[in-house]
CSV table of C-alpha atoms and ligand atoms in Angstrom, one decimal:
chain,number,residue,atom,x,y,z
A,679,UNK,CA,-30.7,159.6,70.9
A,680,UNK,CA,-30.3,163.6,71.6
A,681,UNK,CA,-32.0,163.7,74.6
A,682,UNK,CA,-30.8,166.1,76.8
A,683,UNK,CA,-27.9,166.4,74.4
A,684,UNK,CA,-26.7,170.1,74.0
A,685,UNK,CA,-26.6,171.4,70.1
A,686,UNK,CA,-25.2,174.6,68.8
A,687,UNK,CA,-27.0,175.3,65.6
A,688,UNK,CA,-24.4,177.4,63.5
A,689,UNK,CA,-26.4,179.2,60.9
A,690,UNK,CA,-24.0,180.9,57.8
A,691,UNK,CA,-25.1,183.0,55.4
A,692,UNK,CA,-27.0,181.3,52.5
A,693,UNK,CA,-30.3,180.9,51.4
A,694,UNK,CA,-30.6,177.8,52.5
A,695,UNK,CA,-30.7,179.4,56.1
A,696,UNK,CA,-34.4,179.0,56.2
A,697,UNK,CA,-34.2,175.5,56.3
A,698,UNK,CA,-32.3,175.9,59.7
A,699,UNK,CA,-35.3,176.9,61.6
A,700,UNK,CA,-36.8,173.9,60.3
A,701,UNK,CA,-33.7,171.8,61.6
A,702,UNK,CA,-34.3,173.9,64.9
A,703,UNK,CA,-37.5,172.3,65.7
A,704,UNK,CA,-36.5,169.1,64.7
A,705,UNK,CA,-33.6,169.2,67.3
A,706,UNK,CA,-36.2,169.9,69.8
A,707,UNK,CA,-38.3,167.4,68.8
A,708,UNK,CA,-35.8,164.9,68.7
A,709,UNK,CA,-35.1,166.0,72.9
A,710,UNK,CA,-32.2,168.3,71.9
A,711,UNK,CA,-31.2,171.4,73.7
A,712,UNK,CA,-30.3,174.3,71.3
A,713,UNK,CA,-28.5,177.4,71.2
A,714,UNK,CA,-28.0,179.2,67.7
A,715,UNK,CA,-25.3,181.2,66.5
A,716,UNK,CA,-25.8,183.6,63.7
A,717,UNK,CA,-22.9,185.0,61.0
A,718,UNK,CA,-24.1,188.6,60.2
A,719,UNK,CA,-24.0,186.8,56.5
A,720,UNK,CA,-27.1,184.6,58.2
A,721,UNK,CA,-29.2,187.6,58.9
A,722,UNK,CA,-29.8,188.7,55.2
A,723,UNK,CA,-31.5,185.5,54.8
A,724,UNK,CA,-33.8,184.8,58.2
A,725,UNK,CA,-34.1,186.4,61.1
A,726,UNK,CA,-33.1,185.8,64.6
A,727,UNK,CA,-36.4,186.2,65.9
A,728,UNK,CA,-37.5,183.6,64.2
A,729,UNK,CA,-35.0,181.0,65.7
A,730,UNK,CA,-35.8,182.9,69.3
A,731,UNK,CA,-39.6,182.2,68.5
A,732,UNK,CA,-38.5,178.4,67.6
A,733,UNK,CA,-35.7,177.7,71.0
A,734,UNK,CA,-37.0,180.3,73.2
A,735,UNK,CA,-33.8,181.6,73.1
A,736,UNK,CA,-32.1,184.7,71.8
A,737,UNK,CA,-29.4,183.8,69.2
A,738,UNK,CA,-26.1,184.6,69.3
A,739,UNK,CA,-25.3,187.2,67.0
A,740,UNK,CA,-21.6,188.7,67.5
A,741,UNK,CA,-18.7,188.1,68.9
A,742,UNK,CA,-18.7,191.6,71.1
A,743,UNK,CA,-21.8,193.4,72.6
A,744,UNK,CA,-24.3,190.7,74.1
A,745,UNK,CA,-24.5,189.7,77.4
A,746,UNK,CA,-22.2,186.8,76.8
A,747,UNK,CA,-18.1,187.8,78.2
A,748,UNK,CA,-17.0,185.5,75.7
A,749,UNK,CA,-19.9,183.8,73.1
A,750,UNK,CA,-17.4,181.9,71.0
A,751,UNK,CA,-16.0,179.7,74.0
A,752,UNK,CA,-18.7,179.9,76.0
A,753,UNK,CA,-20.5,178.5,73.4
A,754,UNK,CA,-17.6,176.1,72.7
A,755,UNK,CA,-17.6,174.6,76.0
A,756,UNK,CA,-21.4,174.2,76.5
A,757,UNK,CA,-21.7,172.3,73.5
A,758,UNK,CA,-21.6,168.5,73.4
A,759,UNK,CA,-21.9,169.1,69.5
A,760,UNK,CA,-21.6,171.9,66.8
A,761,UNK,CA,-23.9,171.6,63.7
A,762,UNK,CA,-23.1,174.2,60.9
A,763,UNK,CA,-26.1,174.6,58.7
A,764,UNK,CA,-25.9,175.9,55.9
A,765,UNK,CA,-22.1,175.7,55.9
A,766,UNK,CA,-21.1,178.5,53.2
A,767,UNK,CA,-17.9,177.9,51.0
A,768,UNK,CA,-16.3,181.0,52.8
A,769,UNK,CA,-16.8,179.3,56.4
A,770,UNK,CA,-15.7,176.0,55.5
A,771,UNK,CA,-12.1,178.3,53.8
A,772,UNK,CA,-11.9,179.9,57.2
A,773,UNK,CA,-12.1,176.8,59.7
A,774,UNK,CA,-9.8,174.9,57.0
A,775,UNK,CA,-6.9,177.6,57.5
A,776,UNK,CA,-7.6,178.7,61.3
A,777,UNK,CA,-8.9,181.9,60.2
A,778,UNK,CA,-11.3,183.0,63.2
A,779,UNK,CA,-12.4,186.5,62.6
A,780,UNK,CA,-16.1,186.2,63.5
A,781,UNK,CA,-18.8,184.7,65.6
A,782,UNK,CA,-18.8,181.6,63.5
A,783,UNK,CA,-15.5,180.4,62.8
A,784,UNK,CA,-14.4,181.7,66.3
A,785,UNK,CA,-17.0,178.8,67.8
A,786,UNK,CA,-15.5,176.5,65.4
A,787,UNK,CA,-12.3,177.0,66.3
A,788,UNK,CA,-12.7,176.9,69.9
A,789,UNK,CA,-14.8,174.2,70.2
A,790,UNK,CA,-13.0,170.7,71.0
A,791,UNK,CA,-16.3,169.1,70.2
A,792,UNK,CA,-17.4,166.7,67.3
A,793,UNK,CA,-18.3,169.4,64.5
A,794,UNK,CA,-20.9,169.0,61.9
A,795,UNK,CA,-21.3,170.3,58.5
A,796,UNK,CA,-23.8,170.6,56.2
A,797,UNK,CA,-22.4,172.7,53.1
A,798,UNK,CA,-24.8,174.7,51.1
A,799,UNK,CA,-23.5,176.4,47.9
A,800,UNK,CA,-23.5,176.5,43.9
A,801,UNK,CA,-22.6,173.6,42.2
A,802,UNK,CA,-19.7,175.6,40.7
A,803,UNK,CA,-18.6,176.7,44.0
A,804,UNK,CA,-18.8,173.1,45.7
A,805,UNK,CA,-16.8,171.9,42.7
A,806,UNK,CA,-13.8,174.9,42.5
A,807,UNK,CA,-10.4,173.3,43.6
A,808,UNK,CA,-10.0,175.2,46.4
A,809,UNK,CA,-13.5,174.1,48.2
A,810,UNK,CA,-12.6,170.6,47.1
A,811,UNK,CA,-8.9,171.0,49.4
A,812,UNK,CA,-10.5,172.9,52.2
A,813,UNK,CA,-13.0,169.6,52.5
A,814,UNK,CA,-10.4,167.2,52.3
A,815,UNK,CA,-8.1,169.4,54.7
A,816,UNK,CA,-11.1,169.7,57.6
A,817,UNK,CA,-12.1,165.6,56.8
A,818,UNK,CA,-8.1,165.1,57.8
A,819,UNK,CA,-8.6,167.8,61.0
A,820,UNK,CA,-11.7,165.2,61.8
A,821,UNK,CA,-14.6,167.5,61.2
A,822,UNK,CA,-17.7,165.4,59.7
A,823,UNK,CA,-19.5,165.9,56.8
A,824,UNK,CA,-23.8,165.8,55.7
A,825,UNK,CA,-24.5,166.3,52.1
A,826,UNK,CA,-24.7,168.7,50.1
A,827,UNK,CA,-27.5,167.1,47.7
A,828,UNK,CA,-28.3,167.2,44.2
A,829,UNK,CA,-31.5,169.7,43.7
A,830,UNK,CA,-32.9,172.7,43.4
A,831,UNK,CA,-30.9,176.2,44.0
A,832,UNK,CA,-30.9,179.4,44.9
A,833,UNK,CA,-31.6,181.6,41.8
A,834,UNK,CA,-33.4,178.8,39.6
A,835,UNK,CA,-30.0,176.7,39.3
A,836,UNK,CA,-29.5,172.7,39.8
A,837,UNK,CA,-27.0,170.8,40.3
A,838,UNK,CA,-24.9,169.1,43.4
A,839,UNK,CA,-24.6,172.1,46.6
A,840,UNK,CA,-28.1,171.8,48.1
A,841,UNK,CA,-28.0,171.5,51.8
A,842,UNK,CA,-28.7,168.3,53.3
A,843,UNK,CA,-32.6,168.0,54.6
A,844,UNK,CA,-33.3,168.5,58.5
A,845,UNK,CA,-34.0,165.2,58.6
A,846,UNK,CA,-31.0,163.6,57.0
A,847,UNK,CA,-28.6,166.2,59.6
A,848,UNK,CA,-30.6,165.2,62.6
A,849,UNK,CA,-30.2,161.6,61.5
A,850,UNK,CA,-26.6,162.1,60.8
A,851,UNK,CA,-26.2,163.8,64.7
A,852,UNK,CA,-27.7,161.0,66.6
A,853,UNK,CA,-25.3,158.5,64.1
A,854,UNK,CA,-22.6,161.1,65.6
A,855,UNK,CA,-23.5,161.5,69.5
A,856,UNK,CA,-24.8,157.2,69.6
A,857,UNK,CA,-22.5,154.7,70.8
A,858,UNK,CA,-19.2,154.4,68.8
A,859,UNK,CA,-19.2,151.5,66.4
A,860,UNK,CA,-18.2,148.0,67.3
A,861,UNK,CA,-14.7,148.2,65.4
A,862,UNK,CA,-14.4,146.1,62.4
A,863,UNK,CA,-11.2,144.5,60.4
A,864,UNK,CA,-11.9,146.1,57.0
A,865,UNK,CA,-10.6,144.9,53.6
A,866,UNK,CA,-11.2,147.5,50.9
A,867,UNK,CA,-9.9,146.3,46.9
A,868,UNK,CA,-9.4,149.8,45.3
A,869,UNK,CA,-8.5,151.2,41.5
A,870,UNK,CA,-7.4,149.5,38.4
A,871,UNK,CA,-5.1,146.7,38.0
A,872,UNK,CA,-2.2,147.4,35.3
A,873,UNK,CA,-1.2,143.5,33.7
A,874,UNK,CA,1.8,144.3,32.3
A,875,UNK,CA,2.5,143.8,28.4
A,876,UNK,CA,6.2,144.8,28.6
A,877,UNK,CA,8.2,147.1,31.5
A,878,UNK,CA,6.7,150.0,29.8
A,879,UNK,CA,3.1,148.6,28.7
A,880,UNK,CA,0.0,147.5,30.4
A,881,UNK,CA,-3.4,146.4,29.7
A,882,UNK,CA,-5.4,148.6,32.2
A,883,UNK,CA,-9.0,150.7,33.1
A,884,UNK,CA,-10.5,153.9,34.2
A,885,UNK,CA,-10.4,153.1,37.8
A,886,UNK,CA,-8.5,156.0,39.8
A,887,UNK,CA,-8.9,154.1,42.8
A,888,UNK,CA,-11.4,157.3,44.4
A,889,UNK,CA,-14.0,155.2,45.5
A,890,UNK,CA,-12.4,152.8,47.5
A,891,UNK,CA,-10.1,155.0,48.7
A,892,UNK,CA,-13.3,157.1,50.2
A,893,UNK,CA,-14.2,154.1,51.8
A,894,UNK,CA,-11.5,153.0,53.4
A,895,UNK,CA,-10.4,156.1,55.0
A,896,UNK,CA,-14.2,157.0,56.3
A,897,UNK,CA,-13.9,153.3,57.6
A,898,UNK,CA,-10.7,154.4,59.7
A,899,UNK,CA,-12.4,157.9,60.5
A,900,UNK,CA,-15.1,155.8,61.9
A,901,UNK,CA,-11.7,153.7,64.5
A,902,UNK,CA,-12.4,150.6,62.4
A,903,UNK,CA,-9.1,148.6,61.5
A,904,UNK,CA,-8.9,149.1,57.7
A,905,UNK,CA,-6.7,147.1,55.2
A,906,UNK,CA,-6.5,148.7,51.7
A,907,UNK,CA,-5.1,147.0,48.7
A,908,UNK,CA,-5.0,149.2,46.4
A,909,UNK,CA,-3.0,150.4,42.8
A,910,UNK,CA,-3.5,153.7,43.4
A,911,UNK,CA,-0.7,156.3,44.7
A,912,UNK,CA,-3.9,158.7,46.4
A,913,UNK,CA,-3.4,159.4,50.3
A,914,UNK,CA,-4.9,157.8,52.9
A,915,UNK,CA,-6.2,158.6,56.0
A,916,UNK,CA,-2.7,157.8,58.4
A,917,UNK,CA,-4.7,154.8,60.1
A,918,UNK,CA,-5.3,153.0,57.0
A,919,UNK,CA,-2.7,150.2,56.4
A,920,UNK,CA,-2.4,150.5,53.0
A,921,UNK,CA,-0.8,147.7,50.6
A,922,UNK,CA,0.2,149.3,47.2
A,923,UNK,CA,0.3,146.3,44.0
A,924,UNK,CA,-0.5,146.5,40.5
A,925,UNK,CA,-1.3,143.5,38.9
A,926,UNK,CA,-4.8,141.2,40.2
A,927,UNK,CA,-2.2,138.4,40.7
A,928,UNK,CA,-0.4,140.5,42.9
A,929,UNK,CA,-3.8,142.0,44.6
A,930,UNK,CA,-5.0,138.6,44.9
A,931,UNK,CA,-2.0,137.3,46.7
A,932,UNK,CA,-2.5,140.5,49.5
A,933,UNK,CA,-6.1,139.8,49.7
A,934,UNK,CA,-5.4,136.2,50.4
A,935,UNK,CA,-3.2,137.7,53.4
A,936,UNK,CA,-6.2,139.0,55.3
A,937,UNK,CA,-9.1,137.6,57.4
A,938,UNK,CA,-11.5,140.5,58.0
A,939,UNK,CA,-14.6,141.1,59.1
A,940,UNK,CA,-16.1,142.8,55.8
A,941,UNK,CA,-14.7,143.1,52.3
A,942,UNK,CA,-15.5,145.5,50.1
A,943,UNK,CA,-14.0,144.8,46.8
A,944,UNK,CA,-14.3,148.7,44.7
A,945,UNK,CA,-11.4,147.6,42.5
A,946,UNK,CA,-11.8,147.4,38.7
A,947,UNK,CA,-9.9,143.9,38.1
A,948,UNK,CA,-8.5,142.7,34.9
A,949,UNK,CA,-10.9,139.7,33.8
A,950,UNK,CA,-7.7,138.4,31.7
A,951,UNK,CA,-3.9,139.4,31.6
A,952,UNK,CA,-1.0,138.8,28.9
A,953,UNK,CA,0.3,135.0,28.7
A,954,UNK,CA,3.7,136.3,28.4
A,955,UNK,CA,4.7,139.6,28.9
A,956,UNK,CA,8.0,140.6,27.6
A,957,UNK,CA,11.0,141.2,29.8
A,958,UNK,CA,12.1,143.8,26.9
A,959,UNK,CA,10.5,146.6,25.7
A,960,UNK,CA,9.0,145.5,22.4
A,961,UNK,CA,9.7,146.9,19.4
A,962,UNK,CA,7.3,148.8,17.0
A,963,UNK,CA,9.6,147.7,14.0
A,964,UNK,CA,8.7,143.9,15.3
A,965,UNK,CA,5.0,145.0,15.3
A,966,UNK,CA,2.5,142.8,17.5
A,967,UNK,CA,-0.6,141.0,15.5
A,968,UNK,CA,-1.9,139.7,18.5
A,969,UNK,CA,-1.7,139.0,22.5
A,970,UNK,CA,-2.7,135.9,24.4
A,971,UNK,CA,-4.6,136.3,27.2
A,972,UNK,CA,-5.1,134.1,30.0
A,973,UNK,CA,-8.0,134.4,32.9
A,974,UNK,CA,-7.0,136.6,36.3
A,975,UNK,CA,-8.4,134.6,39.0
A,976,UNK,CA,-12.1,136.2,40.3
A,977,UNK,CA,-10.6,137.9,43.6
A,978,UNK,CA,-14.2,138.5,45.4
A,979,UNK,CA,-15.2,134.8,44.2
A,980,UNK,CA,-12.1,133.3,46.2
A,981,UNK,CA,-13.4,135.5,48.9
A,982,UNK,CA,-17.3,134.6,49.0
A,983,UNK,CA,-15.7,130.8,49.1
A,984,UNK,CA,-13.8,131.0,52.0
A,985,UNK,CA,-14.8,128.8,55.2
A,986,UNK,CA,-14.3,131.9,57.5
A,987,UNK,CA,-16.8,134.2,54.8
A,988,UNK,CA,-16.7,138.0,55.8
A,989,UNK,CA,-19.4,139.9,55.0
A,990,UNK,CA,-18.8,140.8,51.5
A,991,UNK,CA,-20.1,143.7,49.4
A,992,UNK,CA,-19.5,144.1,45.3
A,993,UNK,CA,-19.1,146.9,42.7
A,994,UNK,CA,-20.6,145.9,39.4
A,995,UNK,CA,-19.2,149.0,36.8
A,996,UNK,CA,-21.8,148.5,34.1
A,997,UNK,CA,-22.4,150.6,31.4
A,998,UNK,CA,-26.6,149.9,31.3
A,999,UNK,CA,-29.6,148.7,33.4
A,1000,UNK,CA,-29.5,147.9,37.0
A,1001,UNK,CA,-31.1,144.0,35.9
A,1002,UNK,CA,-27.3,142.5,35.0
A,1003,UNK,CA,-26.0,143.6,38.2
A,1004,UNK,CA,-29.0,142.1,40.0
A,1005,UNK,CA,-28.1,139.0,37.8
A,1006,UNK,CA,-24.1,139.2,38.9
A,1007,UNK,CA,-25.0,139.7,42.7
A,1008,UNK,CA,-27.1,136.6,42.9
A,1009,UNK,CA,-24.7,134.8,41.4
A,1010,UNK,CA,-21.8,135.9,43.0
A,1011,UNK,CA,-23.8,135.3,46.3
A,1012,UNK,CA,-22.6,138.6,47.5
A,1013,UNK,CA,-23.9,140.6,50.6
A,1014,UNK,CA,-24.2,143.7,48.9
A,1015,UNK,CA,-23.5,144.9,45.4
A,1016,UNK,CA,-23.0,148.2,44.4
A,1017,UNK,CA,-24.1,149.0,40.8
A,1018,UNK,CA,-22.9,152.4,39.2
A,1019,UNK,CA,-23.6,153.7,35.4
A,1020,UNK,CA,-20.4,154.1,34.3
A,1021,UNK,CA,-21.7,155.6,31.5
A,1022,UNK,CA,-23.6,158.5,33.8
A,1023,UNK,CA,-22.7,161.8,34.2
A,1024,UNK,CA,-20.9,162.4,37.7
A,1025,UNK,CA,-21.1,158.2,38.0
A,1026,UNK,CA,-18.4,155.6,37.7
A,1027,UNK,CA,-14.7,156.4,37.1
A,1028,UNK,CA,-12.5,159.2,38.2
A,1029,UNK,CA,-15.4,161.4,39.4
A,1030,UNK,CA,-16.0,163.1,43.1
A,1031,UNK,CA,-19.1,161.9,43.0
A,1032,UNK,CA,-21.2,158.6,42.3
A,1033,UNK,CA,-24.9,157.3,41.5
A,1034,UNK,CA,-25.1,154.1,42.8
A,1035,UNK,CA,-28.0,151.6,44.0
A,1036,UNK,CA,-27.7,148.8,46.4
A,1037,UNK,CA,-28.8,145.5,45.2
A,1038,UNK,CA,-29.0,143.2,48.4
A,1039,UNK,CA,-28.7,139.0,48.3
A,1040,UNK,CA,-32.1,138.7,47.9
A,1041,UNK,CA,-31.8,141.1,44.6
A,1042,UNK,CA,-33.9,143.8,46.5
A,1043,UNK,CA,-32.5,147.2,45.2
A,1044,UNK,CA,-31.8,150.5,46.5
A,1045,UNK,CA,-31.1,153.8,44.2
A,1046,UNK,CA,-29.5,156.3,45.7
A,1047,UNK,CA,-29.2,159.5,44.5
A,1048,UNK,CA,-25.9,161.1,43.3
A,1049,UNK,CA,-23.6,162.7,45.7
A,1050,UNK,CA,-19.9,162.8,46.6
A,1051,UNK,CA,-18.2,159.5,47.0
A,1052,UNK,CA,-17.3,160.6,50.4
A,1053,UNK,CA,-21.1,160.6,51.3
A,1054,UNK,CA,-21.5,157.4,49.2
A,1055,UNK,CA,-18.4,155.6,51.4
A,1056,UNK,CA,-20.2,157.1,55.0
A,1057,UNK,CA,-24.0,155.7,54.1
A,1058,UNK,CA,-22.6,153.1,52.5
A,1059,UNK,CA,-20.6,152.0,56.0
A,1060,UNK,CA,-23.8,153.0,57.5
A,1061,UNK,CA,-25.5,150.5,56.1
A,1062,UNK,CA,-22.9,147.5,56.3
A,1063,UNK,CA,-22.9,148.8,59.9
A,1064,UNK,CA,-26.1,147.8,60.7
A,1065,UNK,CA,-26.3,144.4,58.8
A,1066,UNK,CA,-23.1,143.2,60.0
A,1067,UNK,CA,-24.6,143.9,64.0
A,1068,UNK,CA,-27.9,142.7,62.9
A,1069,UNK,CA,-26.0,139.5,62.3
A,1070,UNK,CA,-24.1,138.9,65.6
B,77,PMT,O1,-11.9,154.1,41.2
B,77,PMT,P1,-12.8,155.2,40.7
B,77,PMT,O2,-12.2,156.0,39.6
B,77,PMT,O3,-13.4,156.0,41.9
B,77,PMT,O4,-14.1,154.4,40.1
B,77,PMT,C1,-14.9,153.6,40.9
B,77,PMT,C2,-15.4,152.3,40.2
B,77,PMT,C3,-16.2,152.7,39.0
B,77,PMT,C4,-14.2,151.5,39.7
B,77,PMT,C5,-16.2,151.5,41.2
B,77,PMT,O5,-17.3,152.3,41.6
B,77,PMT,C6,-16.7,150.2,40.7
B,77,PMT,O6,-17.7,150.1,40.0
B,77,PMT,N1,-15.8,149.1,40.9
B,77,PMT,C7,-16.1,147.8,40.3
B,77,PMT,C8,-15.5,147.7,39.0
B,77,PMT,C9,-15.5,146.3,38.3
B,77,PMT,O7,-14.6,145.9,37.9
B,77,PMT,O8,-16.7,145.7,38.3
B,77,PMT,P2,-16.9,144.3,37.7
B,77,PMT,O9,-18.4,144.2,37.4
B,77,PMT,O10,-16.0,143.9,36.6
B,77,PMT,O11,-16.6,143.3,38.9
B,77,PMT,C10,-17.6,142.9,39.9
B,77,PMT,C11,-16.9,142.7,41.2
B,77,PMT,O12,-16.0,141.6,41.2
B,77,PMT,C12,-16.1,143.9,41.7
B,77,PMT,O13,-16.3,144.0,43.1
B,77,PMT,C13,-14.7,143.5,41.4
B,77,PMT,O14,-13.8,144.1,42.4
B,77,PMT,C14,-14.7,142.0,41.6
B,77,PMT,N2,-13.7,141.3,40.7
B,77,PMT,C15,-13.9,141.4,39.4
B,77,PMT,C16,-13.0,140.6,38.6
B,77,PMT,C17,-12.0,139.9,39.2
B,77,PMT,N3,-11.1,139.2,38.4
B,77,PMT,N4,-11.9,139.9,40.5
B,77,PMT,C18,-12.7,140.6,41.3
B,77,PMT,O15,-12.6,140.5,42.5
């Protein structure tokens, strides 16, 4: 699907820049035609005779002196897509606040062309606040994202920043340059339900509501028509309808509202809720020995029941083997579940990234390995993608 399709390979400087001229000749392979553009940073690592050797032709280097009047929006306009790998920390900063005061984030800002990145940096450096707001920023701006993965880096280190395999980025381009998706209605269930105790108490989880929230707004990235119901205050993408509630009655009742094509329930539900909370604050002098609870109504259940069944997909939080969740997607006759560790390291609640494998309705499973829950919410919509078409 990149035949004849015109790619400028953006090379930054990091070590991982010898894996370019690997993703150089699998652009060519794959019917691509290339033009690389080098950051002096680039050139510490791999040279641009080796990428000549690889295209057959010379790589832009600067932004002044070649034979090129004007490389950054020559290149710009020639493109019908920009791939930066490796995309260091310092170029992603630079696109995020316009800077353009080089070869590289010149191109990037004058290209009006779908943009890919494939960040490459220590794990420290991928996790520093101010990396984790220029992402965010450019995923607003549009820009699209591969990896990084967990692995091996420069220096002897591992951790989460290792860029994304030629394969996966060339995989991720022809997803990119391919036809747009069929749009979809999407319902997405996201973060923890609060069952109140009293107007200041609440039985409650972990949830933040990060997962689902990922989802949804890659799902609206993607022009799908997303519904979120959600009890989390994060932002959303500005195409996401978002309904705000707080208690699994009260996201049970919006759920109820909607007919979509998939649902994909990330929220962490309250199994049970107080009889009878108090309208009052309640009292430590009055003390409280115990709390009735009554059973929350199973949300997904209601919506694997209905006569007009989307395509539904599960998150099972479990805090041990893969085999219960197996056991609770074949019994909840879901689609798809998702199974996390909640228990894991970098898995589960609050965190940017998650471990998760797919269990289908057969029980056939899936491990994935961890990586940002942005990246999780993108393959994951990959995958319900393709099922849902393979259906129609
Ligand atoms: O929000 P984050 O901080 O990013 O954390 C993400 C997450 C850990 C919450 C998420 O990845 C996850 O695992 N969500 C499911 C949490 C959960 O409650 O799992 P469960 O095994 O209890 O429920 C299984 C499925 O049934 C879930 O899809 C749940 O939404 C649904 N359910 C459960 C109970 C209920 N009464 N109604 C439901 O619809």
């Amino acid at each position: 699907m990149l035949t004849g399709k015109r790619v400028v390979l953006a090379v930054t400087g990091g070590v991982a820049a010898y894996k370019s001229a690997y993703l150089a000749r699998r652009l060519l392979e794959a019917g691509a035609e290339v033009e690389v553009a080098m950051s002096d940073a680039a050139r510490n690592f791999i040279g641009a005779q080796t990428f000549a050797a690889i295209t057959g032709k010379t790589p832009v280097i600067d932004l002044f002196g070649q034979d090129l009047v004007s490389p950054h929006t020559e290149l710009a306009r020639w493109a019908d897509v920009v791939v930066v790998a490796p995309a260091t920390a310092s170029t992603l900063g630079k696109v995020a606040h316009g800077i353009s005061d080089d070869l590289i984030s010149a191109l990037l800002l004058a290209t009006t062309k779908p943009v890919l990145f494939a960040p490459a940096m220590h794990t420290e450096m991928w996790e520093h606040p101010a990396t984790r707001e220029n992402i965010e920023k450019l995923r607003s701006f549009g820009y699209h994202f591969v990896g990084p993965e967990e692995g091996g880096l420069a220096g002897g280190d591992v951790g989460i920043g290792r860029v994304a395999e030629p394969e996966s980025i060339v995989e991720e381009l022809k997803r990119l340059m391919g036809a747009p998706e069929e749009p979809l209605e999407i319902l997405v269930t996201a973060g923890g339900t609060r069952e109140p105790l009293d107007p200041v108490r609440y039985l409650g989880n972990r949830s933040t509501g990060k997962m689902g929230h990922a989802i949804a707004d890659e799902a609206a990235r993607r022009g799908h028509s997303v519904v979120l119901v959600t009890t989390s205050g994060l932002q959303t993408h500005p195409a996401v309808e978002v309904v705000r509630v707080e208690t699994a009655m009260e996201m049970k009742e919006a759920v109820d509202g909607v007919s979509p094509d998939v649902a994909v329930m990330t929220a962490a539900v309250a199994d049970f809720r107080p009889a009878d909370p108090s309208e009052e604050k309640l009292p430590r002098e009055d003390g409280l020995d115990s709390v009735e609870l009554v059973p929350n109504p199973d949300i997904l259940a209601s919506v694997v029941a209905r006569e007009d069944r989307p395509y539904v997909v599960g998150f099972a939080a479990e805090t041990g083997s893969v085999d219960r969740a197996i056991e609770k997607a074949l019994k909840k006759g879901v689609d798809l579940m998702v199974y996390n560790d909640v228990t894991k390291p970098g898995s589960g609640f609050g965190t940017d990234t998650n471990e998760v494998t797919l269990i289908d309705a057969s029980g056939e499973v899936e491990a994935w390995p961890q990586m940002p829950k942005t990246e999780v919410a993108a393959r994951l919509l990959d995958r319900i993608v393709a099922d849902v078409a393979s259906r129609r």
